[in-house]
Coordinates of C-alpha atoms in Angstrom, one line a residue:
Chain A
X1 CA 5.7 149.2 39.0
X2 CA 6.4 145.6 38.1
X3 CA 3.8 142.9 37.7
X4 CA 4.8 140.4 40.4
X5 CA 1.5 140.0 42.2
X6 CA -1.7 138.1 42.0
X7 CA -5.2 139.0 43.2
X8 CA -7.4 136.5 45.1
X9 CA -11.1 136.7 45.8
X10 CA -12.8 134.2 48.2
X11 CA -16.5 134.8 47.7
X12 CA -18.6 133.5 50.5
X13 CA -22.2 133.8 51.6
X14 CA -21.4 136.3 54.3
X15 CA -18.2 138.0 53.1
X16 CA -15.8 138.3 50.2
X17 CA -12.1 138.1 51.3
X18 CA -9.8 139.8 48.8
X19 CA -6.0 139.8 48.8
X20 CA -3.0 140.8 46.8
X21 CA 0.2 138.8 47.0
X22 CA 2.0 135.8 45.8
X23 CA 1.8 133.2 48.6
X24 CA 1.3 132.7 52.4
X25 CA 4.5 134.7 53.2
X26 CA 3.8 137.5 50.8
X27 CA 0.4 139.2 51.1
X28 CA 0.7 142.9 50.5
X29 CA -2.9 143.9 51.0
X30 CA -6.1 142.3 52.0
X31 CA -9.7 143.3 52.8
X32 CA -12.9 141.7 54.0
X33 CA -16.1 142.9 52.2
X34 CA -19.6 142.0 53.5
X35 CA -21.7 140.0 51.0
X36 CA -24.7 142.3 50.2
X37 CA -26.2 142.6 46.7
X38 CA -24.1 141.4 43.8
X39 CA -23.8 145.0 42.4
X40 CA -22.7 146.6 45.6
X41 CA -20.3 143.7 46.5
X42 CA -18.6 143.8 43.1
X43 CA -18.2 147.6 43.3
X44 CA -16.3 147.2 46.6
X45 CA -14.1 144.5 45.2
X46 CA -13.2 146.6 42.2
X47 CA -12.4 149.6 44.4
X48 CA -9.9 147.4 46.4
X49 CA -8.1 145.9 43.3
X50 CA -8.0 149.4 41.6
X51 CA -5.3 150.2 44.2
X52 CA -3.0 147.5 42.7
X53 CA -4.0 147.6 39.1
X54 CA -0.6 147.9 37.4
X55 CA 0.9 145.2 39.6
X56 CA -1.4 142.3 39.0
X57 CA -0.9 139.3 36.6
X58 CA -4.5 138.3 37.1
X59 CA -7.2 137.6 39.7
X60 CA -8.4 134.2 40.9
X61 CA -12.0 133.9 42.1
X62 CA -13.3 131.3 44.3
X63 CA -17.0 131.5 44.8
X64 CA -19.7 129.9 46.9
X65 CA -22.0 127.7 44.9
X66 CA -23.6 126.1 43.1
X67 CA -21.8 128.0 40.4
X68 CA -20.8 127.2 36.8
X69 CA -17.0 127.0 36.7
X70 CA -16.8 125.1 33.4
X71 CA -15.1 127.5 31.0
X72 CA -16.8 125.7 28.0
X73 CA -20.3 126.4 29.3
X74 CA -22.5 129.3 28.1
X75 CA -23.2 130.2 31.7
X76 CA -19.5 130.0 32.8
X77 CA -18.9 132.4 35.6
X78 CA -22.5 132.4 37.0
X79 CA -23.5 131.6 40.5
X80 CA -26.5 129.4 39.7
X81 CA -29.3 127.9 41.9
X82 CA -28.1 129.3 45.3
X83 CA -30.8 129.8 47.9
X84 CA -28.9 133.0 48.9
X85 CA -31.2 136.1 48.3
X86 CA -30.2 138.3 45.3
X87 CA -27.4 135.9 44.1
X88 CA -29.2 133.1 42.1
X89 CA -28.2 133.2 38.4
X90 CA -25.7 136.0 38.9
X91 CA -22.9 136.4 36.3
X92 CA -20.3 137.3 38.9
X93 CA -17.3 136.7 36.7
X94 CA -18.8 138.8 33.9
X95 CA -19.5 141.7 36.3
X96 CA -15.9 141.7 37.5
X97 CA -14.4 141.4 34.0
X98 CA -16.5 144.3 32.8
X99 CA -14.7 146.5 35.3
X100 CA -11.2 144.9 35.5
X101 CA -9.4 144.1 32.3
X102 CA -6.9 141.4 33.3
X103 CA -6.9 137.6 33.2
X104 CA -9.4 135.8 35.6
X105 CA -9.7 132.2 36.7
X106 CA -12.7 130.9 38.6
X107 CA -13.4 127.9 40.8
X108 CA -15.6 126.8 43.6
X109 CA -14.7 128.3 47.0
X110 CA -14.1 124.9 48.5
X111 CA -11.9 123.8 45.7
X112 CA -9.7 126.9 46.0
X113 CA -9.2 126.4 49.7
X114 CA -8.1 122.9 48.9
X115 CA -5.7 124.3 46.3
X116 CA -3.8 126.4 48.7
X117 CA -3.6 123.7 51.3
X118 CA -2.3 121.4 48.6
X119 CA 0.2 124.0 47.3
X120 CA 1.5 125.4 50.5
X121 CA -0.3 123.9 53.5
X122 CA -1.5 120.8 55.3
X123 CA -1.6 118.5 52.2
X124 CA 1.4 119.9 50.5
X125 CA 3.0 116.5 49.7
X126 CA -0.1 114.7 48.8
X127 CA -1.1 113.8 45.3
X128 CA -4.8 113.3 46.4
X129 CA -6.3 115.5 49.1
X130 CA -9.7 116.4 50.2
X131 CA -10.4 119.8 51.6
X132 CA -13.7 120.3 53.5
X133 CA -15.2 123.4 55.1
X134 CA -17.8 123.0 57.8
X135 CA -19.3 126.4 58.5
X136 CA -22.1 128.4 57.1
X137 CA -22.2 125.8 54.4
X138 CA -20.4 122.5 53.9
X139 CA -18.4 121.9 50.8
X140 CA -15.3 120.1 49.6
X141 CA -12.7 120.2 46.9
X142 CA -10.8 117.1 45.9
X143 CA -7.3 118.2 44.6
X144 CA -5.6 115.7 42.4
X145 CA -2.1 116.5 41.3
X146 CA -2.6 120.2 42.0
X147 CA -6.0 120.5 40.3
X148 CA -9.6 120.4 41.6
X149 CA -11.4 117.3 40.4
X150 CA -14.3 118.4 38.2
X151 CA -16.5 116.1 36.1
X152 CA -20.0 117.0 34.9
X153 CA -19.9 119.9 37.3
X154 CA -17.7 120.8 40.3
X155 CA -18.2 118.8 43.4
X156 CA -21.0 119.5 45.8
X157 CA -20.1 116.9 48.4
X158 CA -21.7 118.8 51.3
X159 CA -25.1 117.7 50.1
X160 CA -24.7 113.9 50.4
X161 CA -27.3 112.0 52.3
X162 CA -26.1 110.3 55.5
X163 CA -27.9 108.3 58.2
X164 CA -30.1 110.5 60.4
X165 CA -31.4 109.0 63.6
X166 CA -34.6 111.0 64.2
X167 CA -35.0 109.7 67.7
X168 CA -31.6 111.0 68.7
X169 CA -31.9 114.2 66.7
X170 CA -35.5 115.0 65.6
X171 CA -34.4 118.1 63.7
X172 CA -35.8 117.9 60.1
X173 CA -32.8 119.5 58.5
X174 CA -32.1 123.0 57.2
X175 CA -31.2 122.5 53.5
X176 CA -33.8 124.1 51.3
X177 CA -33.1 121.5 48.6
X178 CA -32.7 118.3 50.6
X179 CA -33.8 118.9 54.2
X180 CA -31.5 116.5 56.1
X181 CA -28.5 116.1 53.8
X182 CA -25.1 116.5 55.5
X183 CA -25.1 120.3 55.2
X184 CA -28.8 120.4 56.2
X185 CA -27.9 118.5 59.4
X186 CA -24.5 119.8 60.3
X187 CA -23.7 123.2 59.0
X188 CA -23.8 126.3 61.2
X189 CA -27.3 127.4 60.3
X190 CA -28.6 123.9 61.0
X191 CA -27.1 124.0 64.5
X192 CA -28.5 127.5 65.1
X193 CA -32.0 126.4 63.9
X194 CA -32.0 123.6 66.5
X195 CA -31.0 125.6 69.5
X196 CA -31.9 129.2 68.6
X197 CA -28.3 130.3 69.3
X198 CA -25.2 130.4 67.2
X199 CA -23.1 127.2 67.2
X200 CA -20.1 128.9 68.6
X201 CA -22.1 129.9 71.7
X202 CA -23.2 126.3 72.6
X203 CA -20.1 125.6 74.7
X204 CA -17.6 122.8 74.1
X205 CA -19.3 120.5 76.5
X206 CA -22.8 120.6 74.9
X207 CA -24.0 117.1 74.1
X208 CA -24.9 118.0 70.6
X209 CA -21.2 118.1 69.6
X210 CA -21.2 114.3 69.8
X211 CA -24.1 114.1 67.4
X212 CA -22.4 116.7 65.1
X213 CA -19.1 114.7 65.2
X214 CA -21.1 111.6 64.2
X215 CA -22.5 113.3 61.2
X216 CA -19.1 114.6 60.2
X217 CA -17.6 111.1 60.7
X218 CA -20.3 109.5 58.5
X219 CA -19.7 112.0 55.7
X220 CA -15.9 111.5 56.0
X221 CA -16.2 107.7 55.8
X222 CA -18.3 108.1 52.6
X223 CA -15.7 110.5 51.1
X224 CA -12.8 108.1 52.1
X225 CA -14.6 105.2 50.5
X226 CA -15.6 107.1 47.4
X227 CA -12.5 109.4 46.8
X228 CA -9.7 107.7 48.7
X229 CA -7.9 110.9 49.7
X230 CA -4.3 110.7 51.0
X231 CA -5.2 113.5 53.5
X232 CA -8.3 115.2 54.7
X233 CA -8.1 118.9 55.7
X234 CA -11.1 120.3 57.5
X235 CA -11.6 124.0 58.0
X236 CA -14.6 126.1 59.0
X237 CA -16.1 127.4 62.3
X238 CA -17.6 124.1 63.4
X239 CA -14.2 122.4 63.7
X240 CA -12.9 125.1 66.1
X241 CA -14.2 123.3 69.1
X242 CA -11.2 121.6 70.5
X243 CA -12.9 118.2 71.0
X244 CA -14.0 117.9 67.4
X245 CA -10.9 116.6 65.7
X246 CA -10.2 113.8 68.1
X247 CA -13.9 112.9 68.4
X248 CA -14.4 112.8 64.6
X249 CA -11.2 110.8 64.1
X250 CA -12.3 108.2 66.7
X251 CA -15.8 107.9 65.1
X252 CA -14.3 107.5 61.6
X253 CA -12.2 104.6 62.9
X254 CA -15.2 103.0 64.5
X255 CA -17.4 103.3 61.4
X256 CA -14.6 102.1 59.1
X257 CA -14.0 99.1 61.4
X258 CA -10.7 98.3 59.8
X259 CA -12.3 97.6 56.4
X260 CA -9.6 99.7 54.7
X261 CA -6.5 98.4 56.5
X262 CA -4.3 101.3 55.6
X263 CA -2.2 102.6 58.5
X264 CA -3.2 106.2 57.8
X265 CA -6.7 105.2 58.9
X266 CA -6.0 102.5 61.4
X267 CA -2.9 104.0 63.2
X268 CA -2.1 107.5 62.0
X269 CA -5.5 109.0 61.8
X270 CA -4.2 112.1 63.7
X271 CA -2.1 112.9 60.6
X272 CA -4.8 111.9 58.2
X273 CA -7.7 114.1 59.3
X274 CA -6.2 117.5 60.1
X275 CA -6.9 121.2 60.3
X276 CA -5.8 123.6 57.6
X277 CA -2.2 125.0 57.9
X278 CA -3.0 128.3 56.4
X279 CA -5.8 129.2 58.8
X280 CA -8.4 131.7 57.7
X281 CA -6.4 132.7 54.7
X282 CA -6.6 129.3 52.9
X283 CA -9.5 130.4 50.8
X284 CA -8.0 133.7 49.5
X285 CA -4.6 132.1 49.1
X286 CA -6.2 129.4 47.0
X287 CA -7.7 132.0 44.7
X288 CA -4.2 133.3 44.3
X289 CA -2.8 129.8 43.7
X290 CA -5.6 129.3 41.1
X291 CA -4.5 132.3 39.0
X292 CA -0.8 131.6 39.6
X293 CA -1.1 128.0 38.3
X294 CA -3.5 128.9 35.4
X295 CA -0.6 130.7 33.6
Chain B
X1 CA 2.9 82.3 16.5
X2 CA 2.8 86.1 16.8
X3 CA 2.2 87.9 20.1
X4 CA -1.0 89.9 19.3
X5 CA -3.2 88.9 22.2
X6 CA -3.8 89.8 25.8
X7 CA -5.1 87.8 28.7
X8 CA -7.8 89.1 31.0
X9 CA -8.8 87.7 34.4
X10 CA -11.9 89.0 36.2
X11 CA -11.6 87.5 39.7
X12 CA -14.9 87.5 41.6
X13 CA -16.2 86.0 44.8
X14 CA -18.0 83.2 42.9
X15 CA -16.1 82.8 39.7
X16 CA -13.0 83.8 37.8
X17 CA -13.7 84.8 34.2
X18 CA -10.7 84.5 32.0
X19 CA -10.3 85.4 28.3
X20 CA -7.7 85.8 25.6
X21 CA -8.2 88.5 22.9
X22 CA -7.7 92.2 22.1
X23 CA -11.1 93.8 22.4
X24 CA -14.9 93.2 22.4
X25 CA -14.9 92.1 18.7
X26 CA -11.8 89.8 19.1
X27 CA -12.0 87.3 21.9
X28 CA -10.4 84.0 20.8
X29 CA -10.9 81.9 23.9
X30 CA -12.6 82.3 27.3
X31 CA -13.4 80.2 30.4
X32 CA -15.3 80.5 33.6
X33 CA -13.6 79.0 36.7
X34 CA -15.4 78.6 40.0
X35 CA -13.8 80.4 42.9
X36 CA -12.7 77.7 45.3
X37 CA -9.5 77.9 47.3
X38 CA -6.7 80.2 46.0
X39 CA -4.4 77.3 45.2
X40 CA -7.0 75.4 43.2
X41 CA -8.4 78.5 41.4
X42 CA -4.9 79.7 40.4
X43 CA -4.1 76.3 39.1
X44 CA -7.1 76.3 36.8
X45 CA -6.3 79.8 35.6
X46 CA -2.8 78.8 34.7
X47 CA -4.0 75.7 32.8
X48 CA -6.2 78.0 30.6
X49 CA -3.5 80.5 29.8
X50 CA -0.9 77.8 29.1
X51 CA -2.9 77.1 25.9
X52 CA -2.0 80.6 24.6
X53 CA 1.4 81.2 26.2
X54 CA 3.4 82.2 23.1
X55 CA 0.7 84.6 21.9
X56 CA 0.3 86.8 25.0
X57 CA 1.8 90.3 25.6
X58 CA 0.7 90.1 29.1
X59 CA -2.3 89.5 31.5
X60 CA -4.5 92.0 33.2
X61 CA -6.1 90.9 36.5
X62 CA -9.1 92.5 38.0
X63 CA -9.8 91.1 41.5
X64 CA -12.5 91.4 44.1
X65 CA -11.5 93.3 47.1
X66 CA -10.3 94.8 49.3
X67 CA -7.0 94.2 47.6
X68 CA -3.7 96.1 47.5
X69 CA -3.3 97.3 43.9
X70 CA -0.7 100.0 44.7
X71 CA 2.4 98.7 42.9
X72 CA 4.6 100.7 45.4
X73 CA 3.3 98.7 48.4
X74 CA 5.0 95.8 50.0
X75 CA 1.7 93.9 49.9
X76 CA 1.0 94.7 46.2
X77 CA -1.0 92.0 44.6
X78 CA -2.6 90.8 47.8
X79 CA -6.3 90.3 48.4
X80 CA -6.4 91.8 51.9
X81 CA -9.2 91.9 54.5
X82 CA -11.9 90.1 52.5
X83 CA -14.6 88.2 54.5
X84 CA -14.4 85.5 51.8
X85 CA -13.2 82.2 53.3
X86 CA -9.6 81.1 52.4
X87 CA -9.0 84.4 50.5
X88 CA -8.0 86.9 53.2
X89 CA -4.3 88.1 52.8
X90 CA -3.7 86.0 49.6
X91 CA -0.9 87.0 47.3
X92 CA -2.9 86.3 44.2
X93 CA -0.6 88.2 41.9
X94 CA 2.5 86.5 43.3
X95 CA 0.9 83.1 42.8
X96 CA 0.1 83.8 39.2
X97 CA 3.5 85.3 38.5
X98 CA 5.2 82.3 39.9
X99 CA 3.6 80.1 37.2
X100 CA 3.3 82.5 34.3
X101 CA 6.4 84.6 33.3
X102 CA 4.9 87.5 31.3
X103 CA 3.9 91.1 32.3
X104 CA 0.9 91.5 34.7
X105 CA -1.2 94.4 35.7
X106 CA -3.7 94.4 38.5
X107 CA -6.6 96.5 39.5
X108 CA -9.9 96.2 41.4
X109 CA -12.6 94.3 39.6
X110 CA -15.0 97.2 39.7
X111 CA -12.3 99.5 38.3
X112 CA -11.5 97.2 35.3
X113 CA -15.2 96.8 34.4
X114 CA -15.3 100.6 34.3
X115 CA -12.1 100.7 32.1
X116 CA -13.7 98.5 29.4
X117 CA -16.9 100.5 29.3
X118 CA -14.8 103.7 29.1
X119 CA -12.6 102.3 26.4
X120 CA -15.2 100.5 24.2
X121 CA -18.6 100.7 25.8
X122 CA -21.3 102.9 27.4
X123 CA -19.1 105.6 28.6
X124 CA -16.7 105.6 25.6
X125 CA -16.7 109.4 25.0
X126 CA -16.7 110.5 28.6
X127 CA -13.6 111.9 30.4
X128 CA -15.1 111.0 33.8
X129 CA -17.3 108.0 34.2
X130 CA -18.5 105.9 37.2
X131 CA -18.9 102.2 36.8
X132 CA -20.9 100.4 39.5
X133 CA -21.8 96.7 39.9
X134 CA -24.6 95.7 42.1
X135 CA -24.6 92.0 42.5
X136 CA -22.9 89.7 45.0
X137 CA -21.1 92.8 46.2
X138 CA -21.3 96.4 45.3
X139 CA -18.3 98.3 44.1
X140 CA -17.4 101.1 41.8
X141 CA -14.6 102.3 39.7
X142 CA -14.2 106.0 38.7
X143 CA -12.4 106.3 35.4
X144 CA -10.8 109.6 34.7
X145 CA -9.2 110.1 31.3
X146 CA -8.9 106.3 30.9
X147 CA -7.5 105.5 34.3
X148 CA -9.1 104.3 37.5
X149 CA -9.0 107.0 40.2
X150 CA -6.9 105.7 43.1
X151 CA -5.7 107.7 46.0
X152 CA -4.7 106.3 49.4
X153 CA -6.1 103.0 48.2
X154 CA -8.5 102.0 45.4
X155 CA -12.2 103.0 45.8
X156 CA -14.5 101.0 48.0
X157 CA -17.6 103.1 47.3
X158 CA -20.0 100.2 47.8
X159 CA -19.5 100.5 51.6
X160 CA -20.8 104.1 52.0
X161 CA -23.4 104.7 54.7
X162 CA -26.8 105.8 53.4
X163 CA -30.1 106.6 55.2
X164 CA -31.8 103.4 56.4
X165 CA -35.4 103.6 57.4
X166 CA -35.7 100.8 59.9
X167 CA -39.5 101.0 60.0
X168 CA -39.8 100.5 56.3
X169 CA -37.0 98.0 56.2
X170 CA -36.1 96.5 59.6
X171 CA -33.3 94.3 58.2
X172 CA -30.1 95.0 60.2
X173 CA -27.7 94.7 57.2
X174 CA -25.5 92.0 55.9
X175 CA -22.0 93.6 55.7
X176 CA -19.7 91.9 58.2
X177 CA -17.8 95.1 58.6
X178 CA -20.5 97.8 58.6
X179 CA -23.9 96.0 58.9
X180 CA -26.1 98.4 57.0
X181 CA -23.8 100.2 54.6
X182 CA -25.0 100.3 51.0
X183 CA -23.6 96.9 50.1
X184 CA -24.9 95.5 53.4
X185 CA -28.5 96.7 52.5
X186 CA -28.6 96.3 48.8
X187 CA -26.3 93.6 47.4
X188 CA -27.7 90.2 46.4
X189 CA -26.8 88.4 49.7
X190 CA -28.6 91.1 51.7
X191 CA -31.8 90.6 49.6
X192 CA -31.4 86.8 50.0
X193 CA -31.0 87.2 53.8
X194 CA -34.2 89.2 54.1
X195 CA -36.4 86.8 52.1
X196 CA -34.7 83.5 52.3
X197 CA -34.7 83.3 48.5
X198 CA -32.4 84.6 45.8
X199 CA -33.0 88.1 44.6
X200 CA -33.7 87.0 41.0
X201 CA -36.5 84.8 42.2
X202 CA -38.4 87.6 44.0
X203 CA -40.3 88.6 40.8
X204 CA -40.3 92.0 39.2
X205 CA -43.4 93.2 41.0
X206 CA -42.2 92.4 44.6
X207 CA -42.5 95.6 46.7
X208 CA -39.0 95.3 47.9
X209 CA -37.6 96.5 44.6
X210 CA -39.0 100.0 45.4
X211 CA -36.9 100.0 48.6
X212 CA -33.9 98.6 46.7
X213 CA -34.2 101.3 44.1
X214 CA -34.3 103.9 46.9
X215 CA -31.0 102.6 48.4
X216 CA -29.4 102.7 44.9
X217 CA -30.7 106.2 44.3
X218 CA -29.4 107.4 47.6
X219 CA -25.9 106.0 46.8
X220 CA -25.9 107.4 43.3
X221 CA -26.9 110.9 44.6
X222 CA -23.9 110.7 46.9
X223 CA -21.6 109.6 44.2
X224 CA -22.8 112.3 41.8
X225 CA -22.3 115.0 44.5
X226 CA -18.9 113.6 45.5
X227 CA -17.4 112.5 42.1
X228 CA -19.5 114.4 39.5
X229 CA -19.3 111.7 36.8
X230 CA -20.3 112.5 33.2
X231 CA -21.9 109.1 33.0
X232 CA -22.9 106.3 35.4
X233 CA -22.8 102.8 34.1
X234 CA -24.5 100.2 36.3
X235 CA -24.0 96.4 35.9
X236 CA -24.7 93.4 38.0
X237 CA -27.6 91.1 38.6
X238 CA -29.8 93.4 40.7
X239 CA -30.2 95.9 37.7
X240 CA -31.5 93.1 35.5
X241 CA -35.1 93.7 36.7
X242 CA -36.6 95.8 33.9
X243 CA -38.1 98.4 36.3
X244 CA -34.9 99.2 38.1
X245 CA -33.3 101.7 35.7
X246 CA -36.4 103.9 35.2
X247 CA -37.2 103.7 39.0
X248 CA -33.7 104.5 40.1
X249 CA -33.5 107.4 37.6
X250 CA -36.7 108.9 38.9
X251 CA -35.7 108.6 42.5
X252 CA -32.3 110.2 41.8
X253 CA -34.1 113.2 40.3
X254 CA -36.4 113.4 43.3
X255 CA -33.5 113.3 45.8
X256 CA -31.4 115.7 43.8
X257 CA -34.3 118.1 43.6
X258 CA -32.7 120.2 40.8
X259 CA -29.8 121.2 43.1
X260 CA -27.4 120.5 40.3
X261 CA -29.1 122.1 37.4
X262 CA -27.2 120.2 34.7
X263 CA -29.5 118.8 31.9
X264 CA -27.9 115.4 32.1
X265 CA -29.6 115.1 35.5
X266 CA -32.7 117.2 35.1
X267 CA -33.6 116.2 31.5
X268 CA -31.4 113.5 30.0
X269 CA -31.1 111.2 33.0
X270 CA -32.0 108.2 30.6
X271 CA -28.6 108.8 29.0
X272 CA -26.9 109.6 32.3
X273 CA -27.6 106.4 34.3
X274 CA -27.2 103.5 31.9
X275 CA -26.6 99.7 31.7
X276 CA -23.2 98.5 30.4
X277 CA -22.8 98.1 26.7
X278 CA -20.4 95.2 26.9
X279 CA -22.7 93.0 29.0
X280 CA -21.3 90.2 31.1
X281 CA -17.9 90.6 29.4
X282 CA -17.2 94.1 30.7
X283 CA -15.1 92.8 33.5
X284 CA -12.8 90.4 31.6
X285 CA -12.5 93.0 28.7
X286 CA -11.5 95.5 31.3
X287 CA -8.7 93.3 32.4
X288 CA -7.6 93.1 28.8
X289 CA -7.9 96.9 28.5
X290 CA -5.8 97.2 31.7
X291 CA -2.9 95.3 30.3
X292 CA -3.2 96.8 26.8
X293 CA -3.0 100.3 28.2
X294 CA -0.2 99.5 30.7
X295 CA 2.2 99.1 27.8

């Protein structure tokens, strides 16, 4: 067996997607593992990769956060202050390395999804691109020249504060840290908490989607002004509603009010704020891209 | 005469600061020119630099915005959609180059102030630092490894939307583009519009400073989550009030609520959110740093 493959793990709050391959046109095996306890989840991951052990150069891991992905830190590889039961302060990378003795690289889940879109997908020709997922959580990765931007820590842009009109939307917010931050107002669980039903069952015509699109547009405007991406790629369940992209784009233009006169915003916003090209695989492919490019 | 000096221009809405030198300990001449019309202002700038013409390697220009600082653009060197009378769509760089035939480099004013603090000042050892001015306008520069971050355009982070409690502060906002964006709520002219007197005459004990500190803290939290700077340097008149730094720091910690568990935020915030080290010269020194490092 020759070593021409890479492993990718996209660790999320509800499932861990694992794959073996070398790009979007070459995935030889993949599996979806439910996120239960760290011990049980890691065991299932290791069983999957054991099938390919001699073939793998290494494994990339993208994890939900907050997590410590600074390789110089003493808690590198840990999921840190997550509200997710069982997972706070878990040394996920250490647990994997103990069982699988090949190179690993680790990043935030949102950053790796951005990596794959920047390497193979919707932002392939852009030096600066923002990837955002709006689903169970909201997070982003800003990819600059093929690498996720990271400073003091990795980005946690889903938790920014945005205007919240309590008359229009009296919901107090669902974020256990910040109540009505962007994620606390607009992620899937926040929608479910408002209506007692899952966001995808609300129906495309439900009036809340206008409010939701407004929150997303406010956050995008803040990201555009603060990061100045050349493209914004948005994945996640919430954007599946077919009215969301055009509505969000229109609201971004309204809020921006031509302040930044660049044609990508004033005229070509349909090419500026776009869905992922790699679909549901962008996360796991990003984990593969991460380990491929860490060589 | 040997060419061992650099020129720096910090172009602001009320004045253009010009200097000749090679660093904070070596400024040989400087001048402050009121911002009137583009033609008159440029004429005064050129008179000043004419005194040093044989000595200069080049001139760095930091300008108020929005401006086009993308050297690949057809409107490179223009101040674009500014609300400032006479200055919209002004080819400031072209006007200077027509009269002074030496190399020029141009950046946003906020970015150059960040450059000098990162090269010589308060964020000198930090790979990722945010510089923010809160004065006549609000703007920021994010300096990554000695260069201002720029994507589609340069950053315009002063115009992000933040929560605005209209019961606490019924002011509608002073930004001609966005009403109550951060700049529209918290810059000097917004304070003046509320009280009919200049911000610096309000007195340190005026209750509005608590509201102002809250706006600044909300914006800083958004920047921290979106950019993850290793240090935040804040200049500008509004931060001169001696209670502002401690109050803003405390409010940032409250809003962050330990979500990012890094000690720079949880324990060492006094070293994390700091005033400039170069004082009122950080802008013009940054213009000098810009042309020095563009060689």
